[in-house]
mmCIF file of C-alpha atoms and ligand atoms in Angstrom:
data_model
loop_
_atom_site.group_PDB
_atom_site.id
_atom_site.type_symbol
_atom_site.label_atom_id
_atom_site.label_comp_id
_atom_site.label_asym_id
_atom_site.label_seq_id
_atom_site.Cartn_x
_atom_site.Cartn_y
_atom_site.Cartn_z
ATOM 1 C CA MET A 1 6.524 13.471 27.894
ATOM 2 C CA PHE A 2 7.367 13.532 24.236
ATOM 3 C CA VAL A 3 10.929 14.413 23.207
ATOM 4 C CA HIS A 4 10.140 16.854 20.401
ATOM 5 C CA SER A 5 8.295 20.130 20.825
ATOM 6 C CA THR A 6 7.044 20.630 17.254
ATOM 7 C CA SER A 7 5.510 18.619 14.430
ATOM 8 C CA LEU A 8 7.864 16.521 12.320
ATOM 9 C CA PRO A 9 8.219 15.814 8.612
ATOM 10 C CA HIS A 10 6.985 12.533 7.195
ATOM 11 C CA LEU A 11 10.390 11.571 5.819
ATOM 12 C CA LEU A 12 9.293 8.685 3.611
ATOM 13 C CA PRO A 13 7.281 9.541 0.514
ATOM 14 C CA PRO A 14 4.143 7.510 -0.244
ATOM 15 C CA SER A 15 6.048 5.617 -2.961
ATOM 16 C CA ALA A 16 8.307 4.124 -0.257
ATOM 17 C CA TYR A 17 5.309 1.988 0.690
ATOM 18 C CA PHE A 18 4.818 0.351 -2.705
ATOM 19 C CA SER A 19 7.804 0.839 -5.012
ATOM 20 C CA ARG A 20 9.839 -2.212 -5.943
ATOM 21 C CA GLU A 21 13.057 -0.139 -5.894
ATOM 22 C CA GLN A 22 12.488 0.884 -2.280
ATOM 23 C CA HIS A 23 11.597 -2.714 -1.385
ATOM 24 C CA GLU A 24 14.885 -3.942 -2.856
ATOM 25 C CA ARG A 25 16.865 -1.150 -1.175
ATOM 26 C CA GLU A 26 15.391 -2.040 2.202
ATOM 27 C CA GLN A 27 16.062 -5.737 1.664
ATOM 28 C CA GLN A 28 19.716 -5.048 0.942
ATOM 29 C CA ALA A 29 20.308 -2.251 3.429
ATOM 30 C CA VAL A 30 18.555 -3.455 6.555
ATOM 31 C CA LEU A 31 16.533 -6.642 6.225
ATOM 32 C CA ALA A 32 19.086 -9.073 4.808
ATOM 33 C CA THR A 33 21.473 -8.369 7.680
ATOM 34 C CA ALA A 34 18.847 -8.213 10.449
ATOM 35 C CA TRP A 35 17.818 -11.010 12.804
ATOM 36 C CA HIS A 36 14.209 -12.061 12.280
ATOM 37 C CA LEU A 37 11.827 -13.750 14.684
ATOM 38 C CA VAL A 38 10.770 -17.085 13.151
ATOM 39 C CA GLY A 39 9.199 -18.988 16.056
ATOM 40 C CA THR A 40 9.722 -20.232 19.586
ATOM 41 C CA TRP A 41 11.341 -23.209 21.291
ATOM 42 C CA ASN A 42 7.961 -24.631 22.256
ATOM 43 C CA GLU A 43 7.314 -25.188 18.520
ATOM 44 C CA VAL A 44 10.406 -27.428 18.233
ATOM 45 C CA PRO A 45 10.783 -28.924 21.719
ATOM 46 C CA LYS A 46 12.168 -32.375 20.799
ATOM 47 C CA ASP A 47 15.090 -33.705 18.820
ATOM 48 C CA GLY A 48 14.044 -33.915 15.142
ATOM 49 C CA ASP A 49 11.275 -31.317 15.458
ATOM 50 C CA PHE A 50 11.220 -28.737 12.697
ATOM 51 C CA LEU A 51 9.283 -25.698 11.634
ATOM 52 C CA THR A 52 9.285 -24.157 8.178
ATOM 53 C CA THR A 53 9.021 -20.553 7.153
ATOM 54 C CA GLU A 54 9.841 -18.247 4.277
ATOM 55 C CA LEU A 55 12.173 -15.408 5.134
ATOM 56 C CA LEU A 56 12.715 -12.646 2.556
ATOM 57 C CA GLY A 57 11.991 -15.103 -0.247
ATOM 58 C CA GLU A 58 14.089 -17.981 1.180
ATOM 59 C CA PRO A 59 12.162 -21.123 2.196
ATOM 60 C CA LEU A 60 13.757 -22.281 5.449
ATOM 61 C CA GLN A 61 13.596 -25.227 7.788
ATOM 62 C CA ILE A 62 14.491 -24.600 11.434
ATOM 63 C CA ARG A 63 15.381 -27.791 13.302
ATOM 64 C CA ASN A 64 16.032 -29.037 16.796
ATOM 65 C CA CYS A 65 19.119 -31.239 16.529
ATOM 66 C CA ASN A 66 19.790 -32.747 19.945
ATOM 67 C CA GLY A 67 18.864 -29.503 21.646
ATOM 68 C CA GLN A 68 20.820 -27.319 19.207
ATOM 69 C CA LEU A 69 19.112 -25.197 16.564
ATOM 70 C CA ALA A 70 19.916 -25.484 12.874
ATOM 71 C CA ALA A 71 18.496 -23.442 9.984
ATOM 72 C CA LEU A 72 18.830 -24.686 6.435
ATOM 73 C CA SER A 73 17.284 -24.178 3.038
ATOM 74 C CA ASN A 74 13.990 -26.006 2.582
ATOM 75 C CA VAL A 75 14.636 -26.424 -1.173
ATOM 76 C CA CYS A 76 15.931 -29.757 -2.428
ATOM 77 C CA ALA A 77 19.174 -29.832 -4.424
ATOM 78 C CA HIS A 78 17.841 -32.608 -6.656
ATOM 79 C CA ARG A 79 14.992 -30.975 -8.571
ATOM 80 C CA HIS A 80 14.087 -27.989 -6.447
ATOM 81 C CA CYS A 81 11.010 -29.212 -4.618
ATOM 82 C CA LEU A 82 10.368 -27.875 -1.127
ATOM 83 C CA LEU A 83 11.618 -30.571 1.210
ATOM 84 C CA THR A 84 8.315 -30.239 3.027
ATOM 85 C CA HIS A 85 5.373 -27.881 2.977
ATOM 86 C CA GLU A 86 4.387 -28.865 6.533
ATOM 87 C CA ARG A 87 4.426 -25.892 8.870
ATOM 88 C CA ARG A 88 5.732 -28.116 11.674
ATOM 89 C CA GLY A 89 6.758 -31.732 12.010
ATOM 90 C CA ASN A 90 9.337 -34.228 13.194
ATOM 91 C CA ASN A 91 11.745 -36.451 11.319
ATOM 92 C CA PRO A 92 15.193 -37.741 12.165
ATOM 93 C CA ARG A 93 16.719 -35.888 9.216
ATOM 94 C CA PRO A 94 15.562 -33.297 6.665
ATOM 95 C CA ARG A 95 13.949 -35.421 3.948
ATOM 96 C CA CYS A 96 12.548 -34.351 0.593
ATOM 97 C CA GLN A 97 8.930 -35.244 -0.016
ATOM 98 C CA TYR A 98 9.480 -35.809 -3.782
ATOM 99 C CA HIS A 99 12.102 -38.577 -4.188
ATOM 100 C CA GLY A 100 13.213 -39.007 -0.600
ATOM 101 C CA TRP A 101 16.648 -37.400 -0.609
ATOM 102 C CA GLU A 102 17.837 -36.943 2.953
ATOM 103 C CA TYR A 103 20.205 -34.352 4.369
ATOM 104 C CA HIS A 104 22.238 -33.770 7.505
ATOM 105 C CA ALA A 105 21.453 -30.707 9.609
ATOM 106 C CA ASP A 106 24.594 -29.038 8.218
ATOM 107 C CA GLY A 107 23.060 -29.264 4.731
ATOM 108 C CA GLN A 108 25.207 -32.115 3.459
ATOM 109 C CA THR A 109 23.419 -34.882 1.576
ATOM 110 C CA ALA A 110 22.848 -38.048 3.601
ATOM 111 C CA ARG A 111 20.857 -40.875 2.025
ATOM 112 C CA ILE A 112 20.092 -40.652 -1.696
ATOM 113 C CA PRO A 113 17.745 -43.378 -2.973
ATOM 114 C CA GLN A 114 19.347 -45.269 -5.897
ATOM 115 C CA ALA A 115 22.502 -43.250 -5.361
ATOM 116 C CA ARG A 116 24.378 -45.161 -8.073
ATOM 117 C CA SER A 117 22.078 -43.578 -10.641
ATOM 118 C CA PHE A 118 23.679 -40.220 -9.792
ATOM 119 C CA ALA A 119 27.345 -41.282 -10.027
ATOM 120 C CA PRO A 120 29.676 -39.514 -10.287
ATOM 121 C CA ILE A 121 28.255 -37.259 -7.603
ATOM 122 C CA ASP A 122 29.742 -34.097 -6.085
ATOM 123 C CA ARG A 123 28.115 -33.960 -2.670
ATOM 124 C CA GLU A 124 29.633 -30.533 -1.885
ATOM 125 C CA GLN A 125 27.803 -29.099 -4.859
ATOM 126 C CA LEU A 126 24.564 -30.526 -3.542
ATOM 127 C CA ARG A 127 24.925 -29.224 -0.003
ATOM 128 C CA LEU A 128 21.953 -27.145 1.177
ATOM 129 C CA ALA A 129 22.620 -23.603 2.342
ATOM 130 C CA THR A 130 22.596 -23.102 6.090
ATOM 131 C CA TYR A 131 21.858 -19.899 7.967
ATOM 132 C CA ARG A 132 22.701 -18.373 11.309
ATOM 133 C CA VAL A 133 20.116 -19.183 13.947
ATOM 134 C CA GLU A 134 20.103 -18.128 17.610
ATOM 135 C CA SER A 135 17.626 -17.988 20.425
ATOM 136 C CA CYS A 136 17.037 -15.503 23.210
ATOM 137 C CA GLY A 137 14.784 -16.781 25.956
ATOM 138 C CA GLN A 138 12.320 -18.945 24.068
ATOM 139 C CA LEU A 139 12.388 -16.778 20.927
ATOM 140 C CA ILE A 140 14.165 -18.119 17.823
ATOM 141 C CA PHE A 141 15.757 -15.727 15.345
ATOM 142 C CA VAL A 142 17.403 -16.272 11.959
ATOM 143 C CA SER A 143 19.705 -14.007 9.972
ATOM 144 C CA LEU A 144 20.257 -14.620 6.255
ATOM 145 C CA ALA A 145 23.614 -12.820 6.331
ATOM 146 C CA ALA A 146 26.537 -15.260 6.374
ATOM 147 C CA ALA A 147 28.446 -13.027 8.799
ATOM 148 C CA GLY A 148 27.839 -9.924 10.859
ATOM 149 C CA GLU A 149 26.747 -9.062 14.335
ATOM 150 C CA GLY A 150 25.268 -11.773 16.502
ATOM 151 C CA LEU A 151 21.811 -11.645 18.026
ATOM 152 C CA ARG A 152 23.087 -10.183 21.311
ATOM 153 C CA ASP A 153 24.641 -7.178 19.560
ATOM 154 C CA PHE A 154 21.664 -6.843 17.255
ATOM 155 C CA LEU A 155 19.208 -6.593 20.166
ATOM 156 C CA GLY A 156 21.535 -4.476 22.304
ATOM 157 C CA PRO A 157 19.998 -3.705 25.723
ATOM 158 C CA MET A 158 16.858 -5.580 24.703
ATOM 159 C CA TYR A 159 18.732 -8.897 24.690
ATOM 160 C CA GLU A 160 18.599 -9.238 28.473
ATOM 161 C CA VAL A 161 15.016 -8.016 28.513
ATOM 162 C CA CYS A 162 14.049 -10.756 26.029
ATOM 163 C CA GLN A 163 15.917 -13.395 28.005
ATOM 164 C CA ASP A 164 13.948 -12.447 31.072
ATOM 165 C CA ARG A 165 10.530 -11.715 29.553
ATOM 166 C CA PHE A 166 10.488 -14.810 27.313
ATOM 167 C CA GLY A 167 12.321 -17.042 29.791
ATOM 168 C CA PRO A 168 11.272 -20.235 31.599
ATOM 169 C CA GLN A 169 8.736 -18.470 33.825
ATOM 170 C CA TRP A 170 6.723 -17.635 30.717
ATOM 171 C CA SER A 171 4.656 -19.774 28.332
ATOM 172 C CA CYS A 172 3.327 -18.988 24.880
ATOM 173 C CA PHE A 173 -0.469 -18.596 24.910
ATOM 174 C CA LEU A 174 -1.014 -16.961 21.524
ATOM 175 C CA ASN A 175 0.355 -17.789 18.099
ATOM 176 C CA ALA A 176 -1.281 -15.378 15.672
ATOM 177 C CA ASP A 177 0.803 -15.343 12.488
ATOM 178 C CA ALA A 178 -0.929 -13.475 9.673
ATOM 179 C CA ASP A 179 -0.382 -12.451 6.069
ATOM 180 C CA TYR A 180 -1.003 -8.781 5.413
ATOM 181 C CA PRO A 181 -1.729 -7.454 1.900
ATOM 182 C CA VAL A 182 0.236 -4.308 2.759
ATOM 183 C CA ASN A 183 3.781 -2.986 2.940
ATOM 184 C CA TRP A 184 5.573 -4.098 6.112
ATOM 185 C CA LYS A 185 6.071 -0.530 7.356
ATOM 186 C CA ILE A 186 2.304 0.027 7.665
ATOM 187 C CA PRO A 187 1.800 -2.407 10.596
ATOM 188 C CA VAL A 188 5.145 -1.349 12.100
ATOM 189 C CA GLU A 189 4.334 2.364 12.051
ATOM 190 C CA ASN A 190 0.816 1.687 13.274
ATOM 191 C CA SER A 191 2.353 0.165 16.392
ATOM 192 C CA LEU A 192 4.506 3.206 17.099
ATOM 193 C CA GLU A 193 1.847 5.659 18.214
ATOM 194 C CA ALA A 194 -1.116 5.647 20.588
ATOM 195 C CA TYR A 195 -2.734 8.568 18.745
ATOM 196 C CA HIS A 196 -5.066 6.187 16.894
ATOM 197 C CA VAL A 197 -6.257 4.477 20.084
ATOM 198 C CA PRO A 198 -9.506 6.466 20.660
ATOM 199 C CA CYS A 199 -10.646 5.882 17.040
ATOM 200 C CA ILE A 200 -9.555 2.276 16.572
ATOM 201 C CA HIS A 201 -9.488 0.735 20.054
ATOM 202 C CA PRO A 202 -12.246 2.511 22.039
ATOM 203 C CA GLN A 203 -13.382 -0.702 23.744
ATOM 204 C CA THR A 204 -9.985 -2.308 24.291
ATOM 205 C CA PHE A 205 -7.420 0.393 25.130
ATOM 206 C CA GLY A 206 -9.881 3.306 25.510
ATOM 207 C CA GLN A 207 -8.038 6.624 25.531
ATOM 208 C CA ASP A 208 -4.617 7.732 24.360
ATOM 209 C CA PRO A 209 -2.453 8.393 27.462
ATOM 210 C CA GLY A 210 -1.140 11.513 25.665
ATOM 211 C CA ASP A 211 1.896 13.658 26.366
ATOM 212 C CA ALA A 212 1.429 13.882 30.137
ATOM 213 C CA ARG A 213 1.291 10.126 30.749
ATOM 214 C CA SER A 214 3.690 8.942 28.022
ATOM 215 C CA GLN A 215 7.411 8.386 28.110
ATOM 216 C CA HIS A 216 9.236 8.094 24.800
ATOM 217 C CA LEU A 217 12.779 6.799 24.350
ATOM 218 C CA LEU A 218 14.363 7.501 20.979
ATOM 219 C CA ASN A 219 17.624 5.669 20.443
ATOM 220 C CA GLU A 220 19.911 4.863 17.573
ATOM 221 C CA ARG A 221 18.355 1.492 16.775
ATOM 222 C CA HIS A 222 15.449 1.283 19.168
ATOM 223 C CA THR A 223 12.533 3.336 20.426
ATOM 224 C CA ALA A 224 10.169 2.734 23.313
ATOM 225 C CA PHE A 225 6.942 4.026 24.763
ATOM 226 C CA GLY A 226 6.006 3.620 28.398
ATOM 227 C CA THR A 227 2.865 4.535 30.298
ATOM 228 C CA GLY A 228 0.888 3.514 33.361
ATOM 229 C CA LEU A 229 -2.021 1.104 33.243
ATOM 230 C CA PRO A 230 -4.858 1.258 32.580
ATOM 231 C CA PHE A 231 -4.318 3.216 29.359
ATOM 232 C CA ASP A 232 -7.509 5.095 30.047
ATOM 233 C CA VAL A 233 -7.581 6.338 33.647
ATOM 234 C CA HIS A 234 -11.358 6.916 33.427
ATOM 235 C CA SER A 235 -12.167 3.409 32.220
ATOM 236 C CA ARG A 236 -14.036 1.379 34.856
ATOM 237 C CA ILE A 237 -13.396 -1.828 32.906
ATOM 238 C CA GLY A 238 -9.688 -0.952 32.674
ATOM 239 C CA ALA A 239 -9.508 -0.328 36.423
ATOM 240 C CA TRP A 240 -11.361 -3.586 37.142
ATOM 241 C CA PHE A 241 -8.984 -5.507 34.875
ATOM 242 C CA GLN A 242 -5.922 -3.994 36.534
ATOM 243 C CA GLU A 243 -7.242 -4.914 39.975
ATOM 244 C CA ARG A 244 -7.670 -8.538 38.896
ATOM 245 C CA GLU A 245 -4.242 -8.590 37.285
ATOM 246 C CA SER A 246 -2.635 -7.168 40.431
ATOM 247 C CA TRP A 247 -4.369 -9.852 42.513
ATOM 248 C CA PHE A 248 -3.092 -12.526 40.104
ATOM 249 C CA LEU A 249 0.465 -11.183 40.304
ATOM 250 C CA ARG A 250 0.441 -11.092 44.083
ATOM 251 C CA ARG A 251 -0.725 -14.690 44.081
ATOM 252 C CA LEU A 252 2.448 -15.435 42.088
ATOM 253 C CA GLY A 253 4.439 -13.595 44.740
ATOM 254 C CA LEU A 254 5.106 -10.595 42.481
ATOM 255 C CA GLN A 255 4.641 -6.912 43.087
ATOM 256 C CA PRO A 256 2.654 -5.243 40.272
ATOM 257 C CA THR A 257 4.228 -2.189 38.635
ATOM 258 C CA ARG A 258 1.172 -1.417 36.441
ATOM 259 C CA GLU A 259 3.494 -0.239 33.690
ATOM 260 C CA TYR A 260 3.123 -0.801 29.974
ATOM 261 C CA TRP A 261 6.183 -0.697 27.734
ATOM 262 C CA GLN A 262 6.235 -1.058 23.995
ATOM 263 C CA HIS A 263 9.576 -1.424 22.200
ATOM 264 C CA HIS A 264 10.666 -1.258 18.591
ATOM 265 C CA CYS A 265 14.015 -2.808 17.697
ATOM 266 C CA PHE A 266 14.806 -1.612 14.194
ATOM 267 C CA PRO A 267 13.906 -2.597 11.631
ATOM 268 C CA ASN A 268 10.894 -4.816 12.299
ATOM 269 C CA LEU A 269 10.713 -6.300 15.796
ATOM 270 C CA LEU A 270 8.054 -5.002 18.187
ATOM 271 C CA MET A 271 7.598 -6.088 21.785
ATOM 272 C CA SER A 272 5.013 -5.098 24.387
ATOM 273 C CA PHE A 273 5.204 -5.819 28.097
ATOM 274 C CA THR A 274 2.863 -5.537 31.032
ATOM 275 C CA ASP A 275 3.419 -7.215 34.389
ATOM 276 C CA ALA A 276 1.608 -10.308 33.129
ATOM 277 C CA ILE A 277 2.145 -10.284 29.347
ATOM 278 C CA SER A 278 5.114 -10.406 26.974
ATOM 279 C CA LEU A 279 4.165 -9.937 23.327
ATOM 280 C CA CYS A 280 6.541 -10.081 20.360
ATOM 281 C CA HIS A 281 5.449 -9.121 16.886
ATOM 282 C CA ALA A 282 7.730 -9.116 13.855
ATOM 283 C CA VAL A 283 6.566 -7.836 10.473
ATOM 284 C CA ILE A 284 8.536 -9.335 7.598
ATOM 285 C CA PRO A 285 8.113 -8.107 4.026
ATOM 286 C CA THR A 286 7.145 -10.712 1.441
ATOM 287 C CA GLY A 287 6.948 -8.177 -1.430
ATOM 288 C CA PRO A 288 6.595 -4.414 -1.952
ATOM 289 C CA THR A 289 2.954 -4.480 -0.819
ATOM 290 C CA THR A 290 2.732 -7.729 1.135
ATOM 291 C CA SER A 291 4.075 -8.813 4.497
ATOM 292 C CA ARG A 292 3.794 -11.512 7.119
ATOM 293 C CA ALA A 293 3.439 -11.026 10.844
ATOM 294 C CA VAL A 294 4.975 -13.433 13.329
ATOM 295 C CA VAL A 295 3.097 -12.897 16.586
ATOM 296 C CA ARG A 296 3.664 -14.730 19.863
ATOM 297 C CA GLN A 297 2.260 -13.715 23.204
ATOM 298 C CA PHE A 298 3.564 -15.144 26.446
ATOM 299 C CA GLY A 299 2.023 -15.098 29.876
ATOM 300 C CA ARG A 300 3.386 -16.055 33.273
ATOM 301 C CA ASN A 301 3.079 -19.814 33.725
ATOM 302 C CA GLY A 302 3.210 -20.093 37.526
ATOM 303 C CA ARG A 303 6.163 -22.503 37.379
ATOM 304 C CA GLY A 304 7.067 -23.626 40.888
ATOM 305 C CA GLN A 305 3.585 -22.772 42.200
ATOM 306 C CA ASN A 306 0.759 -25.128 43.142
ATOM 307 C CA ARG A 307 -1.542 -26.626 40.527
ATOM 308 C CA GLY A 308 -4.376 -24.150 41.179
ATOM 309 C CA THR A 309 -2.066 -21.177 40.573
ATOM 310 C CA ARG A 310 -0.640 -22.761 37.442
ATOM 311 C CA LEU A 311 -4.171 -23.306 36.101
ATOM 312 C CA LEU A 312 -5.061 -19.733 36.954
ATOM 313 C CA ALA A 313 -1.939 -18.542 35.131
ATOM 314 C CA ALA A 314 -2.855 -20.564 32.048
ATOM 315 C CA GLY A 315 -6.403 -19.149 32.111
ATOM 316 C CA TRP A 316 -5.059 -15.624 32.481
ATOM 317 C CA GLY A 317 -2.616 -16.160 29.617
ATOM 318 C CA ARG A 318 -5.351 -17.430 27.314
ATOM 319 C CA MET A 319 -7.709 -14.609 28.215
ATOM 320 C CA ALA A 320 -4.980 -12.020 27.579
ATOM 321 C CA GLY A 321 -4.294 -13.769 24.271
ATOM 322 C CA GLY A 322 -7.958 -13.302 23.308
ATOM 323 C CA ILE A 323 -7.758 -9.560 24.034
ATOM 324 C CA THR A 324 -4.585 -9.233 21.964
ATOM 325 C CA ARG A 325 -6.204 -11.109 19.098
ATOM 326 C CA ARG A 326 -9.031 -8.586 19.144
ATOM 327 C CA ILE A 327 -6.642 -5.597 19.229
ATOM 328 C CA LEU A 328 -4.665 -7.040 16.305
ATOM 329 C CA ALA A 329 -7.916 -7.452 14.345
ATOM 330 C CA GLU A 330 -8.916 -3.841 15.087
ATOM 331 C CA ASP A 331 -5.603 -2.621 13.652
ATOM 332 C CA ARG A 332 -5.609 -5.125 10.804
ATOM 333 C CA ALA A 333 -8.978 -3.795 9.560
ATOM 334 C CA LEU A 334 -7.294 -0.488 8.662
ATOM 335 C CA TYR A 335 -4.198 -1.647 6.876
ATOM 336 C CA GLU A 336 -5.602 -2.093 3.384
ATOM 337 C CA ASP A 337 -7.182 1.376 3.448
ATOM 338 C CA ILE A 338 -3.818 2.869 4.420
ATOM 339 C CA GLN A 339 -2.111 0.985 1.590
ATOM 340 C CA ARG A 340 -4.808 2.078 -0.861
ATOM 341 C CA GLY A 341 -4.513 5.695 0.245
ATOM 342 C CA LEU A 342 -0.730 5.715 -0.041
ATOM 343 C CA GLN A 343 -0.954 4.651 -3.660
ATOM 344 C CA SER A 344 -3.067 7.721 -4.552
ATOM 345 C CA SER A 345 -2.057 10.306 -1.976
ATOM 346 C CA GLN A 346 -1.448 13.870 -3.121
ATOM 347 C CA HIS A 347 0.330 14.719 0.119
ATOM 348 C CA ARG A 348 3.650 13.911 1.674
ATOM 349 C CA GLY A 349 2.095 13.349 5.094
ATOM 350 C CA ILE A 350 3.021 14.911 8.434
ATOM 351 C CA LEU A 351 3.864 13.536 11.858
ATOM 352 C CA GLY A 352 2.732 14.977 15.166
ATOM 353 C CA ARG A 353 5.022 15.097 18.203
ATOM 354 C CA CYS A 354 3.076 12.125 19.497
ATOM 355 C CA GLU A 355 4.257 10.228 16.387
ATOM 356 C CA GLU A 356 7.948 10.963 16.948
ATOM 357 C CA ARG A 357 8.801 7.247 17.165
ATOM 358 C CA ILE A 358 7.693 6.942 13.530
ATOM 359 C CA PHE A 359 9.935 9.884 12.675
ATOM 360 C CA ARG A 360 12.906 8.182 14.350
ATOM 361 C CA PHE A 361 12.178 4.934 12.491
ATOM 362 C CA GLN A 362 11.892 6.717 9.154
ATOM 363 C CA GLN A 363 15.091 8.590 9.870
ATOM 364 C CA TYR A 364 16.881 5.316 10.568
ATOM 365 C CA LEU A 365 15.496 3.739 7.404
ATOM 366 C CA GLN A 366 16.341 6.731 5.262
ATOM 367 C CA GLN A 367 19.885 6.807 6.566
ATOM 368 C CA ALA A 368 20.327 3.071 6.208
ATOM 369 C CA CYS A 369 19.046 3.145 2.632
ATOM 370 C CA SER A 370 21.366 6.129 1.938
ATOM 371 C CA LEU A 371 18.583 8.408 0.905
ATOM 372 C CA GLN A 372 18.785 12.118 1.523
ATOM 373 C CA SER A 373 18.350 12.693 5.241
ATOM 374 C CA PRO A 374 18.197 15.716 7.518
ATOM 375 C CA PRO A 375 20.721 15.916 10.349
ATOM 376 C CA CYS A 376 19.853 13.701 13.277
ATOM 377 C CA VAL A 377 17.979 15.857 15.784
ATOM 378 C CA VAL A 378 17.159 13.053 18.162
ATOM 379 C CA PRO A 379 19.145 12.574 21.355
ATOM 380 C CA GLN A 380 20.876 9.202 21.599
ATOM 381 C CA ARG A 381 19.640 7.893 24.899
ATOM 382 C CA HIS A 382 20.535 4.231 25.162
ATOM 383 C CA SER A 383 21.790 4.841 28.687
ATOM 384 C CA GLU A 384 18.365 6.037 29.795
ATOM 385 C CA LEU A 385 16.686 2.839 28.793
ATOM 386 C CA SER A 386 14.913 1.555 31.872
ATOM 387 C CA ILE A 387 12.602 -1.336 31.445
ATOM 388 C CA PRO A 388 10.472 -3.082 34.001
HETATM 389 S S1 FES B 1 13.322 -33.024 -5.690
HETATM 390 FE FE1 FES B 1 13.914 -33.606 -3.727
HETATM 391 S S2 FES B 1 14.365 -35.688 -3.874
HETATM 392 FE FE2 FES B 1 13.843 -35.107 -5.872
HETATM 393 FE FE1 FE2 B 2 -3.530 -0.198 17.348
#
């Protein structure tokens, strides 16, 4: 059942999806202090492994240093070159591709070729910035804020869920990062309602479960949607798929719940869970009308089972990854038309009850950005959060 009984106002005006002022307000108010998904442990499994990313305009290098994570600026203190443009790699120390300056993981300069040429040198001045980095399960998060709440507080009740659903029994079968030529809130809000399912996903999800088969949780910093599977109770393909998935789970010694839960941790982290799949999807702004998605999907890996079951688990994980890739493409095909429409809309927009998770998100954003906001009409229901 939905929480609200009437339609809801679209709190954000169309300009909130393209104005530079709003972009900067959001960066300062919510994004700079948030924890952002940047990758997974299986991308940096060994000492010296690194991955690079750009987070809110900061080029970063995330490193495995003897099993500990470090995040530092990927911009050289010498003459500003990116240390590396490789997406992933391995080296004993961060090393600049231009003149070979090397750094320690704490950002301090290490070896400088022809160091005498730079005397007198103030190594403190040349230290690279470092950032807070933490992991939860196999997911790696970075915060650009020097201080503030840790990842556990940031994720709240979802921290334990992430530890479990992205833990050692799970392996990553899909890495589908993408650049979107649209404001970050467009993909986020698209994920917060199933109303579009019959139009956009008729072959994949089928029908919208609707009020009767939906459960919405609307919390202070998190919302969730739960339903039974298959999404479409009349879909023969959906029923067939669920039967196979239940058989697969029993082979792993698990009892299927046939539940689907989709979570939104404000501002930009989305996670979807079925019995056999754990998907995380973060949408990070790269400008007022551009964003980047970090998408990782995990499946059960059959750890501790015989080889046949492990192979079956890997096959299932890859197949589920293929379906998710298709669903992402179905949504992605719309985004530019939404962005285009927002830039010329003569309406404020309106939200149905079924879109109340978008309302809660917009309310949070409006409050965080200190814009005018109506009184909070949403019950705070953290305690009711029950997740499979
Ligand atoms: S710019 Fe990095 S070593 Fe010169
Ligand atoms: Fe969708």
